[in-house]
Amino acid sequence: MDAKTVSPAVRARQSRDRLKLLFEEGRPGRRGVDFPPLDVPDAAEAIEPELARDGVEGMPELSEPEVVRHFTRLSMLNYAVDRGLYPLGSCTMKYNPKVNEWAARLPGFARAHPYAPDALSQGSLELIHDLEELLATITGMDAVTLQPAAGAHGELAGIMLIRACLESRGDARKVILVPDSAHGTNPATASFSGYEVEEVPSNAKGCVDLDALRRRVDGTVAALMVTNPNTLGVFEEDIAEIAKILHDAGAMLYMDGANMNAMIGITRPGDAGVDVMHLNLHKTFSTPHGGGGPGAGAVAVKKHLEPFLPVPRVAGTLGAYRLDYDLPQSIGKVRSFYGNFGMFVRAYAYIRALGATGLREAGLTAILNANYLRRALEGVLTLPYASPSYHEVVFADHDLEKETGVKTLDIAKRLMDYGFHPPTVYFPLIVHGALMIEPTETESREELDAFVAAIKAIVEEARTDPELVKTAPHTTPLRRLDETGAARKPKLRFMP
Ligand SMILES: *Cc1c(COP(=O)(O)O)cnc(C)c1O
């Protein structure tokens, strides 16, 4: 563990080996594959000589083991949920069961063509139909579209539905309200959709301030977008009252349900009066995510929004499902074809494997794990909100910073030396130096205890050797990065 016990020479060699480019390995003449002699005419002879190249300059020539080792080394530099705890708050980096992958790779699904006629696609259509129904039941909503490709994309579709519905009533409105504890994508979505965005403050409990909401809601407000549980990990306990305040003024309630893993099987947004919400299948329903996709941001709506859902929708009955494009009030398509179908198969497999009791247990365990961490770290880090946690717990750094000068970023970097992926940092913005930790339900008590021990050790180090923490990480191939510089002037070559 101690960085000082590894000699600099050893470290230099390790990092050089790990970070070499393919272009820096190999030798001219080295081959990874041996082709047998051609027993057909050489197609290269058919190419116009001036179009043909006689070689590619600088192409690395490598043996098979060099290639395999290169890519295996690279894959090992990557921290992954298959290697250990990945406590990125708000992101729900839970373990993705491998049975989902088996299901998604069944040839009937994996090789289905999006243009195949309905008659030859009954299995896929049935899966879409049944998954929509399962998600409607889980959320307490009336209808679901699986088309959006991500959570933020689901938000956009959901807000388009609200707009289409209000406009069909001749009641176009201008403003969308967003609490200050919302996920950042919520105000971005509202603004991208052409609405004016107004912020609603949180109260001391970390929930929407109802009086402030009552004062602001009027005939200009189209909707409130609320993240629940919110980015403080706090459940909006007045969600039904929030819905009522909006409905009384002819406005709607949008719920960001990306954190549904803390509610699943326990409570249903539809029962609380939510009009439209999205789910992140790639979080709550364990389809792999990160690195840019693919995702699936299913949108669930109440009856009054159903006529506006994107086309096509799966209609018909078992054995005779079809894709229905004939929906005159639909907002149209929001994604090519039908969405990321492979994600639907994985989410469906997950739901069917767990069943109703298993899903509820997953929800309860997500809450238990977050509260376990909260209890274990209370008094070690600063807890800015006293409300109980749901799926995640948010700490602040100001006490430790005042005492030692060590900040949230330093703790996050030092955690890498202890073999953990850092939690989400500096978000939500309403918490000073936020450390937003979401353990998820798939972690064992031993893994959580190891994480707690690492945080405690780092806080102790902050008191005894603050420089060690402030200059971390010490055991990773690259040390502390200039993050602004990395974004502005990316250096794509590791070694000179
Ligand atoms: C992850 C997340 C989103 C955005 O989802 P993407 O799939 O990344 O677009 C929105 N809201 C909340 C609360 C989230 O956690």
Short mmCIF file of C-alpha atoms and ligand atoms in Angstrom, two decimals:
data_model
loop_
_atom_site.label_atom_id
_atom_site.label_comp_id
_atom_site.label_asym_id
_atom_site.label_seq_id
_atom_site.Cartn_x
_atom_site.Cartn_y
_atom_site.Cartn_z
CA MET A 1 0.00 0.00 0.00
CA ASP A 2 2.62 2.48 1.08
CA ALA A 3 3.79 4.23 -2.06
CA LYS A 4 7.20 4.74 -0.51
CA THR A 5 7.94 1.00 -0.30
CA VAL A 6 7.92 0.71 -4.11
CA SER A 7 11.18 1.95 -5.58
CA PRO A 8 10.87 4.69 -8.21
CA ALA A 9 12.75 2.51 -10.71
CA VAL A 10 10.24 -0.31 -10.33
CA ARG A 11 7.36 2.10 -10.62
CA ALA A 12 8.81 3.71 -13.72
CA ARG A 13 9.19 0.33 -15.39
CA GLN A 14 5.66 -0.70 -14.48
CA SER A 15 4.10 2.45 -15.81
CA ARG A 16 6.20 2.42 -18.97
CA ASP A 17 5.08 -1.11 -19.74
CA ARG A 18 1.50 -0.36 -18.95
CA LEU A 19 1.28 2.81 -20.97
CA LYS A 20 3.23 1.99 -24.11
CA LEU A 21 1.40 2.60 -27.36
CA LEU A 22 1.11 -0.21 -29.88
CA PHE A 23 3.22 1.99 -32.16
CA GLU A 24 6.05 1.82 -29.64
CA GLU A 25 6.01 -1.95 -29.45
CA GLY A 26 6.94 -4.65 -31.95
CA ARG A 27 9.57 -4.74 -34.68
CA PRO A 28 9.51 -4.69 -38.47
CA GLY A 29 8.73 -8.14 -39.76
CA ARG A 30 6.90 -9.37 -36.70
CA ARG A 31 3.58 -11.06 -37.49
CA GLY A 32 0.51 -11.89 -35.47
CA VAL A 33 -1.17 -14.13 -38.01
CA ASP A 34 0.06 -16.44 -40.77
CA PHE A 35 -2.10 -16.60 -43.86
CA PRO A 36 -1.87 -19.66 -46.11
CA PRO A 37 -0.75 -19.01 -49.70
CA LEU A 38 -3.53 -17.60 -51.92
CA ASP A 39 -5.47 -20.23 -53.82
CA VAL A 40 -7.62 -17.60 -55.60
CA PRO A 41 -6.63 -14.68 -57.88
CA ASP A 42 -5.03 -11.77 -56.00
CA ALA A 43 -7.70 -9.04 -55.81
CA ALA A 44 -5.01 -6.37 -55.34
CA GLU A 45 -4.11 -6.84 -59.00
CA ALA A 46 -7.59 -5.64 -59.95
CA ILE A 47 -7.00 -2.28 -58.24
CA GLU A 48 -5.76 0.61 -60.40
CA PRO A 49 -2.03 0.89 -59.64
CA GLU A 50 -2.25 4.61 -58.81
CA LEU A 51 -4.98 3.83 -56.23
CA ALA A 52 -3.11 0.98 -54.60
CA ARG A 53 -0.74 1.58 -51.69
CA ASP A 54 2.38 -0.50 -51.37
CA GLY A 55 2.34 -0.22 -47.60
CA VAL A 56 1.14 1.84 -44.67
CA GLU A 57 3.79 4.00 -43.13
CA GLY A 58 4.32 3.57 -39.43
CA MET A 59 1.97 0.62 -39.01
CA PRO A 60 3.14 -1.33 -35.97
CA GLU A 61 4.16 -4.91 -36.65
CA LEU A 62 3.47 -7.12 -33.69
CA SER A 63 3.26 -10.72 -32.57
CA GLU A 64 0.05 -12.18 -31.19
CA PRO A 65 1.23 -12.17 -27.55
CA GLU A 66 2.26 -8.52 -27.85
CA VAL A 67 -1.20 -7.57 -29.06
CA VAL A 68 -3.01 -9.68 -26.49
CA ARG A 69 -0.84 -8.38 -23.64
CA HIS A 70 -1.22 -4.80 -24.78
CA PHE A 71 -5.00 -4.90 -24.74
CA THR A 72 -5.18 -7.01 -21.59
CA ARG A 73 -2.93 -4.48 -19.81
CA LEU A 74 -5.13 -1.64 -21.02
CA SER A 75 -8.26 -3.41 -19.81
CA MET A 76 -6.66 -3.80 -16.39
CA LEU A 77 -6.03 -0.06 -16.13
CA ASN A 78 -9.75 0.40 -16.31
CA TYR A 79 -11.56 0.28 -13.01
CA ALA A 80 -14.85 -1.54 -13.46
CA VAL A 81 -17.81 -2.65 -11.41
CA ASP A 82 -16.65 -6.22 -12.03
CA ARG A 83 -13.49 -5.36 -10.03
CA GLY A 84 -14.98 -3.75 -6.95
CA LEU A 85 -17.16 -1.08 -5.36
CA TYR A 86 -17.97 1.78 -7.72
CA PRO A 87 -19.72 4.24 -5.40
CA LEU A 88 -20.43 7.05 -7.90
CA GLY A 89 -23.40 8.86 -6.38
CA SER A 90 -26.40 9.36 -8.68
CA CYS A 91 -24.98 6.90 -11.21
CA THR A 92 -26.12 3.60 -9.64
CA MET A 93 -23.07 1.62 -10.69
CA LYS A 94 -24.40 -1.69 -9.48
CA TYR A 95 -23.23 -5.07 -10.58
CA ASN A 96 -24.86 -6.25 -13.81
CA PRO A 97 -25.82 -9.94 -13.58
CA LYS A 98 -24.26 -12.00 -16.36
CA VAL A 99 -27.54 -13.79 -17.06
CA ASN A 100 -28.69 -10.52 -18.66
CA GLU A 101 -25.83 -10.83 -21.14
CA TRP A 102 -26.75 -14.40 -21.93
CA ALA A 103 -30.33 -13.34 -22.68
CA ALA A 104 -29.30 -10.38 -24.85
CA ARG A 105 -27.02 -12.65 -26.88
CA LEU A 106 -29.70 -15.22 -27.72
CA PRO A 107 -29.52 -15.27 -31.52
CA GLY A 108 -33.26 -14.62 -31.94
CA PHE A 109 -32.79 -11.27 -30.17
CA ALA A 110 -29.22 -10.39 -31.07
CA ARG A 111 -29.73 -11.01 -34.79
CA ALA A 112 -33.23 -9.56 -35.10
CA HIS A 113 -33.32 -7.00 -37.90
CA PRO A 114 -35.15 -3.73 -37.26
CA TYR A 115 -36.81 -3.92 -40.69
CA ALA A 116 -38.02 -7.53 -40.28
CA PRO A 117 -41.80 -7.69 -40.73
CA ASP A 118 -43.99 -7.85 -37.63
CA ALA A 119 -44.91 -11.47 -38.37
CA LEU A 120 -41.24 -12.48 -38.02
CA SER A 121 -40.62 -10.29 -34.98
CA GLN A 122 -43.25 -11.57 -32.59
CA GLY A 123 -40.77 -12.54 -29.87
CA SER A 124 -39.09 -9.13 -29.86
CA LEU A 125 -42.42 -7.28 -29.99
CA GLU A 126 -43.75 -9.40 -27.14
CA LEU A 127 -40.69 -8.55 -25.07
CA ILE A 128 -41.17 -4.81 -25.71
CA HIS A 129 -44.87 -5.10 -24.90
CA ASP A 130 -44.29 -7.08 -21.71
CA LEU A 131 -41.43 -4.88 -20.51
CA GLU A 132 -43.59 -1.79 -20.98
CA GLU A 133 -46.31 -3.46 -18.92
CA LEU A 134 -43.89 -4.49 -16.17
CA LEU A 135 -42.50 -0.96 -15.93
CA ALA A 136 -46.02 0.52 -15.84
CA THR A 137 -46.86 -1.80 -12.94
CA ILE A 138 -43.62 -1.01 -11.10
CA THR A 139 -44.12 2.77 -11.43
CA GLY A 140 -47.93 2.86 -11.06
CA MET A 141 -48.26 4.61 -14.41
CA ASP A 142 -50.57 3.82 -17.36
CA ALA A 143 -48.32 3.58 -20.41
CA VAL A 144 -44.61 3.39 -21.24
CA THR A 145 -42.34 4.11 -24.20
CA LEU A 146 -38.91 2.51 -24.36
CA GLN A 147 -37.66 4.64 -27.22
CA PRO A 148 -35.40 7.27 -25.54
CA ALA A 149 -31.75 6.23 -25.47
CA ALA A 150 -30.74 7.74 -22.13
CA GLY A 151 -32.10 9.33 -18.99
CA ALA A 152 -31.63 12.87 -20.27
CA HIS A 153 -33.21 11.83 -23.56
CA GLY A 154 -36.19 10.46 -21.60
CA GLU A 155 -36.49 13.83 -19.85
CA LEU A 156 -36.58 15.57 -23.22
CA ALA A 157 -39.27 13.17 -24.50
CA GLY A 158 -41.25 13.64 -21.27
CA ILE A 159 -41.18 17.42 -21.49
CA MET A 160 -42.19 17.23 -25.17
CA LEU A 161 -45.18 15.15 -24.06
CA ILE A 162 -46.20 17.76 -21.49
CA ARG A 163 -45.88 20.51 -24.05
CA ALA A 164 -47.91 18.57 -26.66
CA CYS A 165 -50.64 17.84 -24.12
CA LEU A 166 -50.87 21.43 -22.86
CA GLU A 167 -50.86 22.81 -26.41
CA SER A 168 -53.63 20.40 -27.43
CA ARG A 169 -55.69 22.04 -24.69
CA GLY A 170 -54.81 25.47 -26.05
CA ASP A 171 -52.89 26.16 -22.86
CA ALA A 172 -49.23 26.62 -23.87
CA ARG A 173 -47.16 27.70 -20.84
CA LYS A 174 -43.69 29.17 -20.54
CA VAL A 175 -42.05 28.12 -17.31
CA ILE A 176 -40.65 24.91 -15.84
CA LEU A 177 -39.74 24.88 -12.18
CA VAL A 178 -36.73 22.90 -10.98
CA PRO A 179 -35.72 22.45 -7.32
CA ASP A 180 -32.10 23.29 -6.44
CA SER A 181 -31.62 19.65 -5.40
CA ALA A 182 -32.45 18.36 -8.90
CA HIS A 183 -30.07 16.45 -11.12
CA GLY A 184 -28.26 18.81 -13.51
CA THR A 185 -29.92 17.30 -16.54
CA ASN A 186 -33.34 18.56 -15.36
CA PRO A 187 -32.77 22.30 -15.83
CA ALA A 188 -30.74 21.52 -18.97
CA THR A 189 -33.68 19.58 -20.43
CA ALA A 190 -36.21 22.29 -19.58
CA SER A 191 -34.02 24.96 -21.13
CA PHE A 192 -33.19 22.84 -24.20
CA SER A 193 -36.95 22.36 -24.69
CA GLY A 194 -37.39 26.12 -24.92
CA TYR A 195 -38.86 26.73 -21.48
CA GLU A 196 -37.83 29.37 -19.02
CA VAL A 197 -36.29 27.62 -16.02
CA GLU A 198 -36.93 28.85 -12.51
CA GLU A 199 -35.36 27.39 -9.39
CA VAL A 200 -37.31 26.34 -6.30
CA PRO A 201 -35.30 26.30 -3.05
CA SER A 202 -34.90 23.35 -0.69
CA ASN A 203 -35.79 23.53 2.99
CA ALA A 204 -33.55 22.52 5.91
CA LYS A 205 -34.55 18.87 5.44
CA GLY A 206 -33.27 18.90 1.87
CA CYS A 207 -36.80 18.69 0.39
CA VAL A 208 -38.73 21.06 -1.89
CA ASP A 209 -39.85 24.12 0.08
CA LEU A 210 -43.66 23.80 -0.26
CA ASP A 211 -44.42 27.43 0.64
CA ALA A 212 -41.99 28.68 -1.99
CA LEU A 213 -43.61 26.31 -4.49
CA ARG A 214 -47.15 27.46 -3.60
CA ARG A 215 -46.10 31.10 -4.00
CA ARG A 216 -44.65 30.51 -7.46
CA VAL A 217 -47.11 28.13 -9.14
CA ASP A 218 -49.59 29.88 -11.43
CA GLY A 219 -51.02 29.69 -14.95
CA THR A 220 -47.61 30.30 -16.55
CA VAL A 221 -46.05 27.14 -15.08
CA ALA A 222 -46.11 24.05 -17.31
CA ALA A 223 -44.51 21.65 -14.87
CA LEU A 224 -42.17 21.01 -11.99
CA MET A 225 -39.32 18.58 -12.66
CA VAL A 226 -38.45 16.86 -9.41
CA THR A 227 -35.70 14.30 -8.88
CA ASN A 228 -36.90 11.75 -6.34
CA PRO A 229 -35.10 10.64 -4.28
CA ASN A 230 -33.26 13.89 -4.92
CA THR A 231 -29.54 14.44 -5.34
CA LEU A 232 -29.11 14.73 -1.57
CA GLY A 233 -30.33 11.14 -1.37
CA VAL A 234 -33.46 12.44 0.38
CA PHE A 235 -36.96 11.21 -0.45
CA GLU A 236 -39.45 14.01 -1.21
CA GLU A 237 -41.90 13.03 1.48
CA ASP A 238 -44.45 15.65 0.35
CA ILE A 239 -44.51 14.38 -3.23
CA ALA A 240 -48.31 13.92 -3.18
CA GLU A 241 -48.80 17.47 -1.89
CA ILE A 242 -46.39 18.77 -4.55
CA ALA A 243 -48.50 17.03 -7.22
CA LYS A 244 -51.67 18.57 -5.79
CA ILE A 245 -50.26 22.11 -5.76
CA LEU A 246 -49.33 21.73 -9.43
CA HIS A 247 -52.53 20.03 -10.54
CA ASP A 248 -54.68 22.67 -8.83
CA ALA A 249 -52.99 25.23 -11.09
CA GLY A 250 -53.30 23.13 -14.26
CA ALA A 251 -49.57 22.26 -14.24
CA MET A 252 -47.97 18.81 -14.31
CA LEU A 253 -45.45 16.92 -12.23
CA TYR A 254 -42.43 15.42 -13.98
CA MET A 255 -40.42 13.00 -11.87
CA ASP A 256 -36.83 12.13 -12.66
CA GLY A 257 -36.92 8.46 -11.73
CA ALA A 258 -33.28 7.66 -12.43
CA ASN A 259 -32.98 6.91 -8.72
CA MET A 260 -35.87 4.45 -8.77
CA ASN A 261 -33.70 1.72 -7.28
CA ALA A 262 -34.47 3.26 -3.87
CA MET A 263 -38.25 3.02 -4.45
CA ILE A 264 -38.71 -0.13 -6.45
CA GLY A 265 -41.26 -2.46 -4.87
CA ILE A 266 -41.68 0.00 -1.99
CA THR A 267 -43.61 2.96 -3.40
CA ARG A 268 -44.97 3.96 -6.80
CA PRO A 269 -44.65 7.47 -8.26
CA GLY A 270 -47.94 7.04 -10.14
CA ASP A 271 -49.81 6.58 -6.86
CA ALA A 272 -48.37 9.88 -5.59
CA GLY A 273 -49.75 11.85 -8.55
CA VAL A 274 -46.73 11.99 -10.88
CA ASP A 275 -47.89 12.66 -14.48
CA VAL A 276 -44.76 11.59 -16.33
CA MET A 277 -41.39 10.19 -15.34
CA HIS A 278 -38.39 8.49 -16.81
CA LEU A 279 -36.49 5.45 -15.66
CA ASN A 280 -32.88 4.68 -16.36
CA LEU A 281 -32.98 1.02 -17.34
CA HIS A 282 -29.17 1.28 -17.40
CA LYS A 283 -29.14 2.10 -13.71
CA THR A 284 -32.11 0.62 -11.87
CA PHE A 285 -32.52 -2.41 -14.10
CA SER A 286 -28.86 -3.37 -14.24
CA THR A 287 -28.00 -2.94 -17.89
CA PRO A 288 -24.32 -2.00 -18.20
CA HIS A 289 -23.58 1.69 -18.62
CA GLY A 290 -20.87 4.29 -18.64
CA GLY A 291 -18.47 5.33 -21.34
CA GLY A 292 -21.23 6.89 -23.41
CA GLY A 293 -23.81 4.18 -23.80
CA PRO A 294 -25.88 2.45 -24.87
CA GLY A 295 -28.63 3.38 -22.45
CA ALA A 296 -32.38 3.24 -22.22
CA GLY A 297 -34.46 6.03 -20.69
CA ALA A 298 -37.96 4.57 -20.62
CA VAL A 299 -40.73 7.15 -20.11
CA ALA A 300 -43.87 6.28 -18.17
CA VAL A 301 -47.02 8.41 -18.35
CA LYS A 302 -50.54 8.73 -17.05
CA LYS A 303 -53.54 8.26 -19.38
CA HIS A 304 -53.82 11.93 -20.38
CA LEU A 305 -50.32 11.88 -21.89
CA GLU A 306 -50.58 8.49 -23.62
CA PRO A 307 -51.93 9.80 -26.98
CA PHE A 308 -48.75 11.84 -27.39
CA LEU A 309 -46.19 9.03 -26.90
CA PRO A 310 -43.58 8.54 -29.65
CA VAL A 311 -44.34 6.27 -32.62
CA PRO A 312 -44.24 3.41 -33.25
CA ARG A 313 -45.99 1.73 -30.32
CA VAL A 314 -46.45 -1.99 -29.96
CA ALA A 315 -50.16 -2.81 -30.39
CA GLY A 316 -52.17 -6.00 -30.74
CA THR A 317 -52.23 -9.15 -28.67
CA LEU A 318 -50.02 -12.16 -28.03
CA GLY A 319 -49.03 -13.84 -31.30
CA ALA A 320 -50.30 -10.87 -33.35
CA TYR A 321 -48.30 -7.88 -32.11
CA ARG A 322 -47.65 -5.10 -34.59
CA LEU A 323 -45.92 -1.73 -34.71
CA ASP A 324 -48.54 1.01 -34.79
CA TYR A 325 -47.55 4.27 -36.49
CA ASP A 326 -51.08 5.61 -36.76
CA LEU A 327 -51.20 7.86 -33.71
CA PRO A 328 -52.20 11.34 -34.90
CA GLN A 329 -51.29 13.21 -31.71
CA SER A 330 -47.89 11.54 -31.26
CA ILE A 331 -44.82 13.74 -30.81
CA GLY A 332 -43.24 11.54 -33.51
CA LYS A 333 -40.06 9.55 -33.27
CA VAL A 334 -37.38 10.45 -30.75
CA ARG A 335 -34.92 7.73 -31.75
CA SER A 336 -34.19 5.64 -34.82
CA PHE A 337 -36.09 2.35 -34.89
CA TYR A 338 -37.42 1.45 -31.40
CA GLY A 339 -34.65 2.37 -28.96
CA ASN A 340 -31.72 0.31 -27.72
CA PHE A 341 -33.37 -3.09 -27.93
CA GLY A 342 -30.46 -5.00 -26.38
CA MET A 343 -30.98 -3.00 -23.20
CA PHE A 344 -34.63 -4.01 -23.09
CA VAL A 345 -33.69 -7.67 -23.14
CA ARG A 346 -31.26 -7.17 -20.27
CA ALA A 347 -33.76 -5.17 -18.19
CA TYR A 348 -36.47 -7.74 -18.88
CA ALA A 349 -34.15 -10.58 -17.83
CA TYR A 350 -33.28 -8.70 -14.64
CA ILE A 351 -36.92 -8.06 -13.70
CA ARG A 352 -38.00 -11.62 -14.46
CA ALA A 353 -35.02 -13.11 -12.60
CA LEU A 354 -35.75 -11.10 -9.44
CA GLY A 355 -39.54 -11.10 -9.53
CA ALA A 356 -41.67 -8.80 -7.40
CA THR A 357 -40.18 -9.83 -4.06
CA GLY A 358 -36.64 -9.76 -5.41
CA LEU A 359 -37.07 -6.24 -6.77
CA ARG A 360 -38.44 -5.04 -3.44
CA GLU A 361 -35.52 -6.67 -1.67
CA ALA A 362 -33.13 -4.92 -4.06
CA GLY A 363 -34.76 -1.56 -3.22
CA LEU A 364 -34.62 -2.19 0.52
CA THR A 365 -31.01 -3.33 0.33
CA ALA A 366 -30.01 -0.23 -1.66
CA ILE A 367 -31.45 1.90 1.15
CA LEU A 368 -29.91 -0.26 3.86
CA ASN A 369 -26.45 -0.09 2.29
CA ALA A 370 -26.55 3.70 1.90
CA ASN A 371 -27.63 4.11 5.52
CA TYR A 372 -25.00 1.63 6.67
CA LEU A 373 -22.31 3.82 5.10
CA ARG A 374 -23.95 6.92 6.52
CA ARG A 375 -23.85 5.54 10.05
CA ALA A 376 -20.33 4.22 9.70
CA LEU A 377 -18.98 7.55 8.41
CA GLU A 378 -21.03 9.90 10.57
CA GLY A 379 -18.54 11.85 12.66
CA VAL A 380 -15.72 10.94 10.27
CA LEU A 381 -16.96 13.25 7.51
CA THR A 382 -19.45 16.12 7.84
CA LEU A 383 -23.12 15.24 7.29
CA PRO A 384 -24.85 18.39 6.02
CA TYR A 385 -28.48 17.13 6.08
CA ALA A 386 -30.04 15.21 8.93
CA SER A 387 -32.82 13.60 6.85
CA PRO A 388 -32.47 9.83 6.44
CA SER A 389 -30.78 8.64 3.28
CA TYR A 390 -32.34 6.59 0.53
CA HIS A 391 -30.09 5.19 -2.17
CA GLU A 392 -27.13 7.47 -1.49
CA VAL A 393 -25.57 9.63 1.18
CA VAL A 394 -23.95 13.02 0.72
CA PHE A 395 -21.10 14.26 2.93
CA ALA A 396 -19.35 17.64 2.99
CA ASP A 397 -15.66 18.42 3.52
CA HIS A 398 -15.66 21.77 5.32
CA ASP A 399 -14.75 20.53 8.82
CA LEU A 400 -11.86 18.43 7.58
CA GLU A 401 -10.72 21.19 5.25
CA LYS A 402 -10.72 23.74 8.07
CA GLU A 403 -8.71 21.39 10.30
CA THR A 404 -6.22 19.93 7.80
CA GLY A 405 -6.51 21.72 4.45
CA VAL A 406 -7.44 18.40 2.81
CA LYS A 407 -10.35 18.75 0.40
CA THR A 408 -12.90 16.45 -1.20
CA LEU A 409 -10.81 16.11 -4.37
CA ASP A 410 -7.81 14.95 -2.31
CA ILE A 411 -9.89 12.29 -0.56
CA ALA A 412 -11.24 11.10 -3.90
CA LYS A 413 -7.75 10.83 -5.38
CA ARG A 414 -6.35 9.07 -2.33
CA LEU A 415 -9.17 6.49 -2.50
CA MET A 416 -7.63 5.25 -5.76
CA ASP A 417 -4.49 4.30 -3.85
CA TYR A 418 -6.73 2.18 -1.64
CA GLY A 419 -8.15 0.41 -4.71
CA PHE A 420 -11.55 2.09 -4.83
CA HIS A 421 -13.25 4.11 -7.49
CA PRO A 422 -13.94 7.54 -5.97
CA PRO A 423 -17.50 8.64 -5.31
CA THR A 424 -19.12 11.54 -7.17
CA VAL A 425 -17.52 14.80 -5.99
CA TYR A 426 -18.65 18.43 -5.84
CA PHE A 427 -22.22 17.50 -6.72
CA PRO A 428 -24.89 18.39 -5.67
CA LEU A 429 -23.79 22.02 -5.80
CA ILE A 430 -25.77 22.96 -2.69
CA VAL A 431 -23.32 21.01 -0.51
CA HIS A 432 -19.80 22.36 0.14
CA GLY A 433 -17.21 19.93 -1.24
CA ALA A 434 -19.84 17.23 -1.68
CA LEU A 435 -18.88 13.56 -1.57
CA MET A 436 -21.88 11.74 -2.95
CA ILE A 437 -21.70 8.05 -2.18
CA GLU A 438 -24.05 5.46 -3.65
CA PRO A 439 -23.06 1.95 -2.63
CA THR A 440 -26.02 0.22 -4.41
CA GLU A 441 -27.61 -3.02 -3.28
CA THR A 442 -25.09 -5.35 -4.89
CA GLU A 443 -22.29 -4.72 -2.37
CA SER A 444 -21.52 -7.06 0.50
CA ARG A 445 -21.01 -5.87 4.03
CA GLU A 446 -17.31 -6.76 3.75
CA GLU A 447 -16.89 -4.50 0.70
CA LEU A 448 -18.67 -1.64 2.49
CA ASP A 449 -16.52 -2.16 5.60
CA ALA A 450 -13.36 -2.05 3.48
CA PHE A 451 -14.53 1.25 1.96
CA VAL A 452 -15.28 2.69 5.41
CA ALA A 453 -11.85 1.61 6.62
CA ALA A 454 -10.24 3.34 3.64
CA ILE A 455 -12.08 6.61 4.29
CA LYS A 456 -11.17 6.48 7.99
CA ALA A 457 -7.53 5.82 7.14
CA ILE A 458 -7.50 8.75 4.71
CA VAL A 459 -9.04 11.11 7.26
CA GLU A 460 -6.37 9.98 9.72
CA GLU A 461 -3.67 10.58 7.10
CA ALA A 462 -5.12 14.05 6.51
CA ARG A 463 -4.31 14.82 10.17
CA THR A 464 -0.88 13.20 10.32
CA ASP A 465 0.48 13.62 6.78
CA PRO A 466 -1.76 15.98 4.80
CA GLU A 467 0.80 16.28 1.97
CA LEU A 468 0.45 12.56 1.25
CA VAL A 469 -3.27 13.01 0.67
CA LYS A 470 -2.97 16.28 -1.20
CA THR A 471 -0.55 14.77 -3.71
CA ALA A 472 -2.44 11.48 -4.20
CA PRO A 473 -2.79 9.25 -6.11
CA HIS A 474 0.65 7.65 -5.71
CA THR A 475 0.09 4.12 -7.02
CA THR A 476 -1.74 4.75 -10.30
CA PRO A 477 0.06 4.84 -13.67
CA LEU A 478 -0.58 8.58 -13.89
CA ARG A 479 -0.46 10.87 -10.86
CA ARG A 480 -2.61 13.91 -10.15
CA LEU A 481 -3.79 15.31 -13.47
CA ASP A 482 -4.29 18.89 -14.45
CA GLU A 483 -7.95 18.37 -15.21
CA THR A 484 -8.57 21.73 -16.84
CA GLY A 485 -5.46 21.31 -18.98
CA ALA A 486 -6.52 17.77 -19.88
CA ALA A 487 -9.82 19.07 -21.20
CA ARG A 488 -8.40 22.10 -23.01
CA LYS A 489 -5.13 20.69 -24.33
CA PRO A 490 -5.46 16.92 -24.47
CA LYS A 491 -2.16 15.09 -24.73
CA LEU A 492 -2.95 11.90 -26.57
CA ARG A 493 0.48 10.34 -26.20
CA PHE A 494 1.48 9.08 -22.78
CA MET A 495 5.20 8.65 -23.24
CA PRO A 496 7.56 11.15 -24.92
C1 LIG B 1 -28.05 9.54 -14.40
C2 LIG B 1 -29.12 10.50 -14.13
C3 LIG B 1 -29.70 11.24 -15.18
C4 LIG B 1 -29.20 11.20 -16.61
O1 LIG B 1 -29.24 9.94 -17.21
P1 LIG B 1 -28.35 9.67 -18.50
O2 LIG B 1 -28.74 8.29 -18.92
O3 LIG B 1 -26.95 9.79 -18.09
O4 LIG B 1 -28.74 10.67 -19.53
C5 LIG B 1 -30.73 12.07 -14.87
N1 LIG B 1 -31.17 12.21 -13.61
C6 LIG B 1 -30.63 11.53 -12.58
C7 LIG B 1 -31.16 11.70 -11.18
C8 LIG B 1 -29.58 10.65 -12.80
O5 LIG B 1 -29.03 9.99 -11.78
#
